[in-house]
XYZ file of C-alpha atoms in Angstrom:
694
model
C -30.814 -4.188 28.499
C -31.796 -4.397 32.158
C -30.378 -6.125 35.225
C -27.971 -5.368 38.075
C -25.777 -2.279 37.626
C -22.399 -2.834 36.009
C -19.098 -1.640 37.501
C -18.671 2.096 36.823
C -16.558 3.216 33.866
C -15.334 6.676 32.899
C -16.880 6.330 29.484
C -17.788 3.181 27.556
C -16.360 2.436 24.127
C -19.294 2.847 21.759
C -19.313 0.576 18.705
C -22.188 0.850 16.211
C -23.206 -1.977 13.884
C -25.293 -0.489 11.085
C -26.758 -1.561 7.751
C -30.070 -1.864 5.990
C -32.743 -4.121 7.389
C -31.875 -7.803 7.121
C -28.141 -7.239 6.728
C -27.298 -9.422 9.711
C -26.577 -6.702 12.254
C -28.107 -8.470 15.247
C -26.252 -11.721 14.630
C -22.931 -9.949 14.183
C -23.447 -7.726 17.248
C -24.291 -10.628 19.554
C -21.439 -12.835 18.353
C -18.979 -9.945 18.502
C -20.110 -9.192 22.050
C -19.491 -12.824 23.004
C -15.896 -12.588 21.736
C -15.237 -9.301 23.535
C -16.593 -10.605 26.846
C -13.425 -12.667 27.273
C -11.738 -9.505 28.600
C -14.450 -6.832 28.974
C -17.928 -6.106 30.230
C -20.145 -5.675 27.174
C -23.702 -4.381 26.747
C -25.745 -4.596 23.549
C -28.467 -2.118 22.560
C -30.940 -2.913 19.761
C -32.408 0.082 17.959
C -35.492 -1.917 16.968
C -36.529 -1.644 20.625
C -36.815 2.141 20.388
C -38.222 2.841 16.880
C -41.766 4.300 17.284
C -43.486 2.019 14.768
C -43.072 1.036 11.126
C -42.917 4.689 10.011
C -40.562 5.748 12.785
C -37.025 5.417 11.441
C -36.250 9.160 11.605
C -37.932 9.627 14.988
C -36.313 6.461 16.299
C -32.838 7.644 15.338
C -33.488 10.885 17.217
C -34.719 9.024 20.308
C -31.665 6.771 20.141
C -29.232 9.704 20.019
C -30.921 11.719 22.768
C -31.968 8.963 25.173
C -29.261 6.330 24.662
C -26.160 7.526 22.871
C -25.633 10.921 24.494
C -25.918 9.653 28.106
C -23.626 6.691 27.391
C -21.070 8.982 25.752
C -20.973 10.923 29.036
C -20.494 7.740 31.078
C -24.072 7.815 32.414
C -26.710 5.099 32.320
C -29.209 5.476 29.486
C -32.870 5.497 30.527
C -35.269 5.097 27.618
C -38.757 3.997 26.646
C -39.165 0.821 24.618
C -41.721 0.566 21.833
C -44.452 -2.034 22.274
C -44.893 -3.561 18.812
C -48.020 -5.474 19.913
C -49.945 -2.407 21.078
C -48.182 -0.064 18.618
C -47.408 2.412 21.397
C -44.772 3.333 23.960
C -44.072 0.512 26.383
C -41.944 -0.094 29.437
C -39.060 1.991 30.736
C -35.633 0.376 30.329
C -32.027 1.078 31.286
C -28.758 0.482 29.425
C -25.751 0.587 31.729
C -22.400 2.057 30.580
C -20.394 -1.175 30.351
C -16.768 -1.014 29.251
C -18.045 -1.615 25.709
C -21.531 -0.929 24.394
C -22.463 -2.336 20.987
C -25.319 -0.423 19.395
C -26.946 -2.293 16.525
C -29.708 -1.346 14.159
C -30.611 0.771 11.160
C -29.274 4.273 11.845
C -26.918 3.330 14.679
C -24.085 5.132 12.863
C -25.966 7.989 11.202
C -24.249 11.343 10.706
C -25.531 12.809 13.974
C -24.366 9.760 15.928
C -20.900 9.304 14.446
C -19.309 12.107 16.441
C -20.125 10.211 19.649
C -18.990 6.774 18.460
C -15.599 5.145 18.816
C -16.133 2.868 15.829
C -18.789 2.301 13.204
C -19.364 -0.983 11.343
C -21.478 -1.039 8.168
C -22.763 -4.313 6.717
C -23.384 -4.226 2.973
C -25.623 -7.074 1.844
C -27.662 -7.993 -1.225
C -31.236 -6.630 -1.139
C -32.861 -9.963 -1.999
C -30.908 -11.794 0.669
C -31.707 -9.093 3.209
C -35.453 -9.351 2.603
C -35.423 -13.129 2.950
C -33.452 -12.987 6.173
C -35.493 -10.168 7.726
C -38.827 -11.871 7.122
C -37.489 -15.241 8.265
C -36.318 -13.600 11.492
C -39.270 -11.321 12.236
C -42.054 -13.387 10.711
C -44.784 -12.634 8.220
C -45.839 -9.621 10.273
C -42.869 -7.710 8.819
C -43.615 -8.548 5.192
C -46.372 -5.930 4.568
C -44.062 -3.237 5.951
C -40.865 -4.165 4.089
C -41.343 -1.565 1.330
C -42.428 1.117 3.808
C -39.284 0.598 5.875
C -37.028 0.288 2.822
C -38.227 3.670 1.506
C -37.305 5.305 4.819
C -33.855 3.733 4.655
C -33.339 5.008 1.102
C -34.468 8.547 2.022
C -32.047 8.633 4.945
C -29.093 7.112 3.097
C -29.571 9.413 0.075
C -28.140 12.199 2.223
C -25.925 10.196 4.561
C -23.360 7.821 3.052
C -22.742 5.748 6.154
C -20.901 3.035 4.219
C -18.291 5.560 3.058
C -17.878 7.013 6.546
C -17.759 3.734 8.491
C -14.550 2.521 10.092
C -15.264 -1.071 9.095
C -17.122 -2.268 6.004
C -18.426 -5.845 5.884
C -19.490 -7.352 2.553
C -21.972 -9.958 3.650
C -23.602 -13.069 2.234
C -26.111 -15.182 4.199
C -23.664 -17.483 5.989
C -20.431 -15.523 5.692
C -20.542 -13.030 8.562
C -17.324 -13.420 10.530
C -17.310 -11.823 13.987
C -13.676 -12.944 14.410
C -12.697 -11.015 11.263
C -14.561 -7.932 12.522
C -12.809 -8.199 15.887
C -9.476 -8.410 14.067
C -10.426 -5.262 12.155
C -11.294 -3.476 15.417
C -7.794 -4.297 16.682
C -6.398 -2.208 13.824
C -8.213 0.980 14.861
C -5.909 3.392 16.735
C -8.779 4.778 18.814
C -9.406 1.333 20.306
C -5.768 0.389 20.962
C -5.822 1.044 24.746
C -9.146 -0.720 25.227
C -8.189 -3.825 23.224
C -4.608 -4.046 24.443
C -5.105 -7.558 25.835
C -6.443 -8.844 22.519
C -3.589 -7.125 20.690
C -0.880 -8.466 22.998
C -1.759 -12.130 22.510
C -2.229 -12.621 18.780
C -2.494 -16.148 17.438
C 0.643 -16.427 15.292
C 0.672 -18.867 12.381
C 3.737 -20.958 11.606
C 5.918 -20.564 8.516
C 6.317 -23.547 6.214
C 9.225 -23.521 3.764
C 9.835 -26.060 1.007
C 12.934 -26.062 -1.179
C 12.601 -27.213 -4.789
C 15.697 -27.912 -6.854
C 15.769 -25.913 -10.065
C 15.024 -22.300 -10.904
C 12.428 -21.960 -13.675
C 12.117 -19.028 -16.030
C 10.762 -16.287 -13.770
C 8.407 -14.767 -16.327
C 6.824 -18.137 -17.098
C 6.440 -18.900 -13.410
C 4.804 -15.566 -12.625
C 2.466 -15.958 -15.604
C 1.392 -19.452 -14.514
C 1.008 -18.677 -10.813
C -0.192 -15.083 -10.768
C -1.230 -14.145 -14.302
C -4.928 -14.169 -13.357
C -4.490 -12.464 -9.955
C -5.987 -8.991 -9.655
C -3.336 -7.997 -7.076
C 0.160 -9.461 -7.382
C 3.795 -8.478 -6.884
C 6.996 -9.611 -8.589
C 10.189 -8.227 -7.040
C 12.487 -9.213 -9.875
C 16.282 -9.445 -9.813
C 16.118 -9.431 -13.583
C 19.862 -8.994 -14.133
C 20.550 -12.105 -12.011
C 17.712 -13.922 -13.807
C 19.336 -12.988 -17.128
C 22.523 -14.777 -16.084
C 24.510 -11.681 -15.120
C 26.656 -11.842 -12.000
C 24.355 -10.808 -9.118
C 25.733 -7.707 -7.452
C 23.313 -6.538 -4.777
C 20.332 -8.866 -5.147
C 20.331 -12.497 -6.235
C 16.702 -13.424 -5.509
C 13.302 -12.723 -7.042
C 10.088 -12.777 -4.991
C 6.547 -13.455 -6.219
C 3.253 -13.341 -4.314
C -0.348 -12.233 -4.434
C -2.996 -11.362 -1.858
C -4.952 -14.624 -2.140
C -5.574 -17.233 0.539
C -6.934 -17.014 4.060
C -4.115 -14.730 5.242
C -4.158 -12.450 2.182
C -4.934 -8.754 2.638
C -4.819 -5.563 0.598
C -3.837 -2.180 2.023
C -4.188 1.190 0.314
C -3.339 4.569 1.819
C -4.718 7.871 0.524
C -4.451 11.267 2.216
C -4.279 10.147 5.822
C -6.382 6.986 5.673
C -5.255 3.373 5.237
C -7.904 0.915 4.056
C -7.049 -2.721 4.806
C -9.195 -5.438 3.215
C -9.108 -9.083 4.185
C -11.796 -11.335 2.752
C -15.175 -9.642 3.222
C -14.016 -7.101 5.806
C -12.378 -3.717 5.175
C -11.115 -1.456 7.955
C -10.385 2.246 7.496
C -7.590 3.501 9.723
C -7.554 7.280 9.956
C -3.950 7.792 10.953
C -0.578 8.472 9.294
C 0.630 5.668 7.056
C 3.902 5.053 8.887
C 2.036 4.757 12.181
C -0.132 2.040 10.624
C 2.961 0.371 9.139
C 4.601 0.279 12.561
C 1.543 -1.444 14.000
C 1.116 -3.871 11.091
C 4.791 -4.738 10.606
C 6.833 -3.240 13.446
C 8.267 -6.310 15.196
C 9.692 -9.572 13.894
C 7.266 -12.477 14.334
C 8.801 -15.142 12.071
C 12.374 -16.438 11.995
C 14.113 -16.845 8.643
C 15.225 -20.478 8.168
C 18.943 -21.254 8.186
C 20.657 -21.169 4.801
C 17.711 -19.224 3.345
C 18.891 -16.749 0.659
C 16.637 -13.821 1.591
C 15.281 -11.873 4.553
C 11.795 -12.219 3.071
C 9.646 -14.564 5.138
C 6.236 -13.419 3.828
C 4.570 -10.170 4.882
C 3.661 -6.907 3.141
C 4.779 -6.142 -0.433
C 4.054 -3.161 -2.641
C 4.895 0.484 -3.209
C 4.975 3.839 -1.415
C 4.276 7.015 -3.371
C 6.375 10.161 -3.223
C 3.464 12.131 -1.740
C 3.923 10.301 1.576
C 6.494 13.049 2.090
C 3.634 14.869 3.853
C 4.420 12.620 6.841
C 8.149 13.262 6.594
C 8.326 17.053 6.641
C 7.066 17.713 3.106
C 3.984 19.538 1.866
C 0.597 17.876 1.406
C 0.145 17.265 -2.332
C -2.571 15.022 -3.789
C -1.929 12.498 -6.559
C -4.189 10.323 -8.700
C -2.323 7.220 -7.575
C -2.482 5.878 -3.995
C 0.065 7.142 -1.482
C 0.760 3.469 -0.746
C -0.501 0.165 -2.139
C 0.460 -3.129 -0.484
C -0.600 -6.749 -0.323
C -0.110 -9.037 2.642
C 1.189 -12.328 1.288
C 0.477 -15.405 3.380
C 2.221 -17.499 0.743
C 4.819 -16.773 -1.905
C 7.785 -17.916 -3.973
C 11.495 -17.002 -3.725
C 13.778 -17.769 -6.689
C 17.476 -18.077 -5.839
C 19.152 -17.312 -9.171
C 22.650 -17.844 -7.815
C 22.110 -21.327 -6.374
C 19.454 -22.234 -8.967
C 16.741 -23.359 -6.580
C 13.244 -22.248 -5.607
C 11.648 -21.819 -2.180
C 7.915 -22.019 -1.474
C 6.677 -20.235 1.657
C 3.268 -20.500 3.320
C 1.732 -19.470 6.636
C -0.535 -21.990 8.313
C -2.417 -22.676 11.525
C -4.910 -25.305 12.578
C -7.669 -23.795 10.470
C -5.585 -23.301 7.313
C -3.202 -26.284 7.357
C -5.064 -28.111 4.584
C -5.229 -24.965 2.436
C -1.476 -24.385 2.841
C -0.675 -28.015 2.046
C -2.761 -27.922 -1.136
C -1.105 -24.691 -2.283
C 2.398 -26.010 -1.593
C 1.702 -29.206 -3.527
C 0.125 -27.399 -6.476
C 2.868 -24.779 -6.659
C 5.660 -27.331 -6.326
C 4.228 -29.184 -9.315
C 4.243 -25.998 -11.425
C 7.818 -25.131 -10.399
C 9.126 -28.622 -11.209
C 7.350 -28.714 -14.558
C 8.759 -25.348 -15.648
C 12.255 -26.042 -14.252
C 12.428 -29.303 -16.235
C 12.268 -27.511 -19.559
C 15.540 -27.857 -21.440
C 15.304 -24.277 -22.622
C 13.048 -21.716 -20.954
C 10.141 -20.674 -23.087
C 10.384 -17.233 -24.621
C 9.287 -14.727 -21.999
C 6.734 -13.158 -24.276
C 6.567 -11.034 -27.352
C 8.040 -7.542 -27.042
C 5.397 -5.046 -26.098
C 5.953 -2.994 -29.242
C 4.838 -6.002 -31.309
C 1.652 -6.464 -29.254
C 0.210 -2.990 -29.696
C 0.998 0.383 -31.159
C 3.754 2.309 -29.408
C 2.272 4.970 -27.113
C 2.705 8.602 -28.159
C 4.063 10.420 -25.105
C 3.700 14.112 -24.382
C 5.898 16.241 -22.096
C 4.803 17.956 -18.930
C 7.636 20.446 -19.536
C 8.997 21.478 -22.894
C 12.764 21.724 -23.397
C 12.622 25.483 -22.807
C 10.379 25.138 -19.752
C 12.621 22.524 -18.152
C 15.784 24.485 -18.819
C 14.138 27.560 -17.313
C 13.357 25.519 -14.197
C 17.006 24.441 -14.061
C 17.985 28.120 -14.000
C 15.422 28.843 -11.275
C 16.767 25.898 -9.254
C 20.298 27.267 -9.596
C 19.012 30.633 -8.353
C 17.632 28.922 -5.237
C 21.058 27.353 -4.702
C 22.818 30.711 -5.106
C 20.423 32.169 -2.519
C 21.509 29.457 -0.077
C 18.107 27.723 0.017
C 19.528 24.372 -1.145
C 22.771 22.672 -2.139
C 21.273 20.248 -4.643
C 17.783 20.086 -6.186
C 16.594 16.865 -7.863
C 14.303 18.350 -10.478
C 11.905 16.019 -12.294
C 9.346 16.121 -15.057
C 6.906 13.634 -16.516
C 6.023 12.064 -19.844
C 2.409 10.952 -20.275
C 0.417 8.956 -22.819
C -2.891 7.172 -23.255
C -2.665 3.389 -23.118
C -3.946 1.488 -26.141
C -7.406 -0.108 -25.646
C -5.842 -3.548 -25.203
C -2.617 -2.431 -23.550
C -0.602 -5.465 -22.410
C 0.825 -4.591 -18.986
C 2.707 -7.840 -18.521
C 4.105 -7.838 -22.049
C 5.221 -4.252 -21.513
C 7.061 -5.198 -18.331
C 8.755 -8.158 -20.012
C 9.967 -5.859 -22.780
C 11.351 -3.445 -20.184
C 13.205 -6.148 -18.259
C 14.743 -7.528 -21.449
C 15.950 -4.076 -22.440
C 17.067 -2.995 -18.955
C 17.927 -5.903 -16.605
C 18.268 -4.503 -13.081
C 18.724 -5.802 -9.528
C 15.528 -4.163 -8.229
C 13.143 -4.518 -11.148
C 9.514 -4.685 -10.050
C 6.132 -5.576 -11.496
C 3.161 -4.599 -9.334
C -0.437 -5.221 -10.339
C -3.152 -3.659 -8.177
C -6.299 -3.737 -10.295
C -6.187 -0.715 -12.596
C -2.861 0.405 -11.121
C 0.223 -1.256 -12.632
C 3.863 -0.392 -11.974
C 6.606 -1.696 -14.300
C 10.031 -0.748 -12.979
C 13.625 -1.516 -13.936
C 15.189 0.285 -10.993
C 18.898 -0.247 -10.266
C 18.717 1.709 -6.985
C 18.121 0.449 -3.465
C 16.382 3.004 -1.252
C 16.828 1.155 2.033
C 17.100 -2.343 3.415
C 16.746 -3.507 7.010
C 18.026 -6.941 7.978
C 16.212 -8.982 10.642
C 19.089 -8.251 13.040
C 18.700 -4.514 12.479
C 21.354 -3.489 9.942
C 20.262 -0.552 7.776
C 21.629 -0.019 4.271
C 21.052 2.753 1.716
C 22.612 2.775 -1.756
C 21.976 6.090 -3.501
C 22.676 6.635 -7.188
C 23.761 10.038 -8.466
C 25.581 10.336 -11.770
C 24.436 8.729 -15.036
C 25.812 8.209 -18.539
C 23.860 6.637 -21.373
C 25.715 3.666 -22.849
C 26.649 3.372 -26.536
C 27.312 0.366 -28.774
C 30.954 1.122 -29.560
C 33.046 -0.564 -26.796
C 35.807 2.047 -26.818
C 33.391 4.959 -26.689
C 31.368 3.199 -23.987
C 34.506 2.660 -21.879
C 35.384 6.328 -22.332
C 31.933 7.357 -21.055
C 32.366 5.144 -18.005
C 35.788 6.629 -17.288
C 34.442 10.138 -17.788
C 31.670 9.483 -15.243
C 34.171 8.069 -12.746
C 36.302 11.199 -13.041
C 33.474 13.750 -13.118
C 33.851 16.239 -10.266
C 30.268 17.408 -10.731
C 28.765 13.915 -10.479
C 31.015 13.027 -7.568
C 29.932 16.194 -5.744
C 26.251 15.334 -6.360
C 26.752 11.817 -5.030
C 28.681 12.885 -1.938
C 26.026 15.469 -1.024
C 23.359 12.740 -1.082
C 25.639 10.415 0.910
C 25.895 13.113 3.589
C 22.102 13.506 3.562
C 21.532 9.771 3.972
C 24.143 9.532 6.712
C 21.998 12.048 8.572
C 18.752 10.161 7.754
C 20.108 6.861 9.023
C 21.726 8.396 12.102
C 18.347 9.254 13.686
C 17.798 5.650 14.755
C 21.336 4.230 14.549
C 23.502 2.877 17.327
C 26.221 5.534 17.825
C 29.491 4.594 16.163
C 27.982 2.115 13.686
C 27.345 4.521 10.809
C 29.804 3.989 7.952
C 30.162 4.641 4.222
C 31.322 1.251 2.977
C 31.417 2.249 -0.698
C 31.791 5.753 -2.156
C 31.159 6.778 -5.769
C 31.609 3.323 -7.311
C 30.612 2.827 -10.959
C 28.031 0.171 -11.897
C 27.109 -0.609 -15.498
C 23.685 -1.691 -16.703
C 22.250 -2.422 -20.130
C 21.542 1.202 -21.057
C 23.437 3.332 -18.502
C 26.519 3.627 -16.305
C 25.706 4.787 -12.743
C 27.653 6.174 -9.777
C 26.622 4.351 -6.576
C 27.529 4.649 -2.879
C 26.638 2.492 0.138
C 25.850 3.676 3.684
C 25.369 1.210 6.579
C 24.261 1.578 10.200
C 22.879 -0.598 12.995
C 19.345 0.182 14.153
C 18.956 0.864 17.867
C 17.252 -2.168 19.495
C 14.369 -0.104 20.876
C 13.818 1.891 17.667
C 10.804 1.517 15.386
C 11.661 -0.005 12.008
C 8.812 1.840 10.330
C 10.020 5.149 11.777
C 13.531 4.412 10.496
C 12.061 4.036 7.002
C 10.068 7.258 7.431
C 13.176 9.145 8.585
C 14.853 8.425 5.238
C 11.751 8.859 3.048
C 11.601 10.003 0.287
C 14.991 8.867 -1.018
C 17.484 11.709 -0.761
C 18.699 10.908 -4.281
C 15.254 12.037 -5.516
C 14.945 15.208 -3.434
C 18.305 16.849 -2.927
C 19.720 18.473 0.170
C 18.777 19.705 2.675
C 15.732 17.512 2.177
C 12.785 19.395 3.669
C 13.543 22.844 2.280
C 14.439 21.316 -1.084
C 11.145 19.399 -1.275
C 9.381 22.711 -0.751
C 11.324 24.225 -3.661
C 10.477 21.224 -5.830
C 6.765 21.625 -5.107
C 7.014 25.163 -6.457
C 9.066 24.234 -9.519
C 7.330 21.040 -10.621
C 3.897 21.365 -12.174
C 2.206 18.379 -10.574
C 2.535 15.437 -8.186
C 5.092 12.699 -8.795
C 2.775 9.889 -7.672
C 4.561 6.549 -7.355
C 7.634 7.857 -9.200
C 10.402 8.771 -6.717
C 8.739 6.630 -4.064
C 9.761 3.130 -3.009
C 8.825 -0.453 -3.864
C 9.635 -3.699 -2.100
C 8.705 -5.675 1.003
C 8.240 -5.441 4.783
C 8.699 -9.004 6.008
C 7.430 -10.878 9.053
C 11.107 -11.558 9.758
C 11.536 -7.863 10.575
C 13.512 -7.421 7.358
C 12.694 -4.957 4.602
C 14.139 -4.201 1.186
C 12.944 -1.228 -0.859
C 14.035 0.142 -4.213
C 13.703 3.702 -5.469
C 10.924 3.916 -8.055
C 12.870 5.134 -11.093
C 13.103 3.883 -14.687
C 9.429 3.088 -14.169
C 6.278 3.095 -16.276
C 3.042 3.553 -14.312
C -0.403 2.810 -15.667
C -3.263 4.322 -13.683
C -6.546 3.563 -15.429
C -5.999 4.427 -19.088
C -3.088 6.788 -18.438
C 0.606 5.952 -18.752
C 3.283 8.034 -17.047
C 7.068 8.031 -16.945
C 8.934 10.251 -14.497
C 12.464 11.436 -15.288
C 14.840 14.071 -13.961
C 18.262 14.861 -12.573
C 20.157 16.606 -9.808
C 20.750 20.339 -10.196
C 23.813 21.888 -8.575
C 25.432 25.310 -8.779
C 27.433 24.366 -11.879
C 24.667 22.546 -13.782
C 24.236 23.428 -17.450
C 20.575 23.578 -18.535
C 21.235 21.888 -21.894
C 23.201 19.063 -20.254
C 20.410 18.536 -17.708
C 17.900 18.205 -20.551
C 20.182 15.641 -22.190
C 20.164 13.676 -18.917
C 16.350 13.666 -18.926
C 16.436 12.229 -22.442
C 19.045 9.621 -21.472
C 17.010 8.405 -18.511
C 13.820 8.197 -20.582
C 15.543 6.263 -23.359
C 15.628 2.861 -21.657
C 11.865 2.731 -21.051
C 10.845 4.424 -24.304
C 13.026 2.211 -26.475
C 11.609 -0.940 -24.874
C 8.114 0.294 -25.734
C 9.066 1.144 -29.310
C 8.290 4.768 -28.436
C 10.394 7.879 -28.975
C 11.057 10.979 -26.939
C 8.200 13.416 -27.719
C 10.307 16.099 -29.377
C 11.834 13.459 -31.685
C 8.491 12.520 -33.259
C 7.976 13.640 -36.817
C 5.173 16.218 -37.032
C 1.952 14.978 -38.616
C 1.434 16.144 -42.169
C 0.675 14.941 -45.684
C 3.997 13.084 -45.884
C 3.527 11.596 -42.414
C 0.219 10.059 -43.391
């Protein structure tokens, strides 16, 4: 680029657009520059101007780094020699000024040696046949004899430099699908560009929320199957006890959505990096998860309609794994499952089981109004058809009838677990903790044709719960019948936590069952466990609460579910107006009922006692809504399938007076609800294989 000097800058933001030849780099770079020029001075550098001939990819990348990139990174003008493709020799001297933003496009613009100097790297991944056609159409027949020569150089370079894996933004391209607006939106998500792109970030184009009420509340399982059965990524936050006709206690609505549509996105966090995918563009945000969540969700942008039964007005839905504790004072432990997996739903369904009606929600703007209207009409037709059935269709065959019951194995044997209980009690005697929520895991291989949805339906029939959840994220599936709320935040800022500590397995005999409930209510040990966690959560919520608003509105109440009686408390507080909602969630994460107290030192003890990561178990599942509201359950009573592996986490709180045998019995009681729904048995109850067994 040449011309009059640009206004001086301390250092330009350097954005590379890379990809193999013919990927569409030039088109994207020029159109992206046009968008950015609304608020910034922008220069564009083309690497094809500096390559020394058809065999010069390696030498050209070196020239680019030394003559262009390094001076620009120091805030100096870049003076370089262009290649004359007609004479096949060095040509004229040129200058690239350090504009506020410099876009550097071409093969090798984001190679390993360059990336340390860049602020952002974009990689375009395109089909080889399409690339060849485009490159020759652009550069003429003169390029055709050299296509294979150049392609071999690209392959040699990329064999040792995986630029696609290292890029901040990945674009999956087809000939007419490059979207500079989508790439600009991805750039807005990068923390390193936040100050530069503050104007673009401060004036987002907000879509409107459309809400349609449909009389009738169809069978939830049938509705999810019809609407989302074929979706690769879908969420069902299921008040299955209310759906089963039980009196709703803490949650009377079910929510369904997937990541489809123009507004749909997927987000996955692993070990310090959140990858957000929308359409053909993925952005990798190398920052703590809760920092990204604050940016993506932080402030309310949609108002919940009057007389609407939920705080959910579309937004992010999914799950947070226990290993996110690394951001909350815990140790860094890796798990096979993601640290977080979420979808952004631009449309969804809310079932009001109490008032027997259904709400359809969709975001729309000028460009997507027709799409939203079509979805609303199609979905309304499905809801009305299912709601008109005199009797809901059977919600599926029990999972144990669909495939063989899985054979679970134990991470810890009875003796091993009881020994860990004793070691936990020793830590308590030493004053290192007051309460230690020790867990273990059962694992099995899924059958070749394992039916995830049928399995979940069997679980919800066996264990109806207010915070049941079915999450499908490709090869990751979570089937939960959790009765425990981790935390909710209302749009007007009220925080609520409802920890559970104290469990008794129910029995068929009514008198004996009533006696177990009474025994739990009068148990000093269980009450002490619960009150310790209440104190912990009072502290967690107080970090961002308005002084004087913190209160325990319910202490050690007994709730009864299909397979267990539970002791539950409720803590409320009002969030300070200036406080970050995401940080308030982080301050209470992981749930104190799954760690013990004091939280940080106890998590450290648990890492030493437990023989592996917890993964999604002990984490949270739910939504972060555009209304500013959130509602998250604790991931317990949950079966997780990751690839071909099934896992079930179970455990209990250890205190100074815990009995190892009784703690093992509690592990068995908590596993029973899930295992029985699967037709499986606790591992030590299986008959050993032998001649009689065959």
